[in-house]
Amino acid sequence: MSLGESQLTWTHPTGRVPEKVLIVALGPTKLDLLEMTTGHEPPAVVMDVDEVWGINAGCNHLAGRVAYDMLWVMDHLDGEARRLPRYADLIERWAERHKSPIMTSQAGFWWHDRPYVHEFPLQWVVDKVGSVNAYFHNSLPYLLAYALCIGSKELVIWGADYSHEASKRREEDRANAEYWIGFY
């Protein structure tokens, strides 16, 4: 796939163009990743990355002490704060502790002026991939398309367990995630 030119400009919030990104979703295998990365000689495939992106309640790992380069909360942040105030507080404490950006679908009134909150550049991504390819259903597909658009070359994904027997809940976007992985 060749990415189109967009009339809009966008700069990745970390200021880098990460070639290799580790994405940590919330499925059961995230625990395997934690175990693997805390050993004496963790595998290079998960350690030699340019950025680590966490999804949603990933800010809660180890009481917010996991320092992702970027946290993705692809939900309306004001809605999340109304529905789950403690979760919103944990997101805010995580961001203040790590000074790392949060990408969201919609910041809302309460979050819009926070310098670490960035709304997903949907139009920029659609322009880059072409509107016919713009197929999004849930968080991980947005991350995959975004990584493609900023120029990331390799993704390592943990916790995106669409059919793991230990999953408490099945995500509905497996086909959508597979669609975007096909572009890599």
CSV table of C-alpha atoms in Angstrom, one decimal, residues 33-95:
chain,number,residue,atom,x,y,z
A,33,LEU,CA,4.9,-10.0,28.5
A,34,LEU,CA,5.3,-8.7,32.1
A,35,GLU,CA,6.9,-11.9,33.2
A,36,MET,CA,9.2,-12.0,30.1
A,37,THR,CA,10.4,-8.4,30.4
A,38,THR,CA,11.2,-8.7,34.1
A,39,GLY,CA,13.7,-11.6,33.6
A,40,HIS,CA,17.5,-11.2,33.7
A,41,GLU,CA,17.7,-11.5,29.9
A,42,PRO,CA,14.5,-10.4,28.3
A,43,PRO,CA,14.1,-11.2,24.6
A,44,ALA,CA,15.2,-8.5,22.2
A,45,VAL,CA,12.0,-8.7,20.2
A,46,VAL,CA,10.2,-6.9,23.1
A,47,MET,CA,13.1,-4.9,24.5
A,48,ASP,CA,14.6,-3.5,21.3
A,49,VAL,CA,11.8,-1.2,20.4
A,50,ASP,CA,11.6,2.5,19.8
A,51,GLU,CA,8.3,3.1,21.6
A,52,VAL,CA,5.9,1.2,23.8
A,53,TRP,CA,2.2,2.1,23.5
A,54,GLY,CA,-0.3,1.0,26.2
A,55,ILE,CA,-4.1,0.8,25.6
A,56,ASN,CA,-6.8,2.0,28.0
A,57,ALA,CA,-6.4,0.6,31.5
A,58,GLY,CA,-2.8,-0.1,30.8
A,59,CYS,CA,-2.2,3.0,32.9
A,60,ASN,CA,-3.2,0.9,35.9
A,61,HIS,CA,-0.4,-1.7,35.6
A,62,LEU,CA,1.7,-1.7,38.8
A,63,ALA,CA,-0.3,1.3,40.2
A,64,GLY,CA,0.5,3.4,37.2
A,65,ARG,CA,4.3,2.9,37.3
A,66,VAL,CA,4.7,1.4,33.9
A,67,ALA,CA,6.0,4.3,31.7
A,68,TYR,CA,4.6,3.8,28.3
A,69,ASP,CA,5.8,6.2,25.7
A,70,MET,CA,2.2,6.8,24.9
A,71,LEU,CA,-1.2,5.7,26.3
A,72,TRP,CA,-4.1,5.2,23.9
A,73,VAL,CA,-7.6,5.7,25.4
A,74,MET,CA,-9.8,5.6,22.3
A,75,ASP,CA,-12.9,6.5,24.2
A,76,HIS,CA,-14.5,9.9,24.8
A,77,LEU,CA,-12.6,10.9,27.9
A,78,ASP,CA,-15.4,13.0,29.5
A,79,GLY,CA,-17.7,10.0,29.1
A,80,GLU,CA,-15.2,7.7,30.7
A,81,ALA,CA,-14.7,10.2,33.6
A,82,ARG,CA,-18.5,10.3,34.2
A,83,ARG,CA,-18.9,6.5,34.0
A,84,LEU,CA,-15.7,5.5,35.8
A,85,PRO,CA,-14.3,8.4,37.9
A,86,ARG,CA,-11.6,6.4,39.5
A,87,TYR,CA,-10.3,5.2,36.1
A,88,ALA,CA,-10.2,8.8,34.8
A,89,ASP,CA,-8.3,9.8,37.9
A,90,LEU,CA,-5.8,6.9,37.3
A,91,ILE,CA,-5.4,8.1,33.7
A,92,GLU,CA,-4.7,11.6,34.8
A,93,ARG,CA,-2.2,10.5,37.6
A,94,TRP,CA,-0.4,8.3,35.0
A,95,ALA,CA,0.0,11.2,32.6
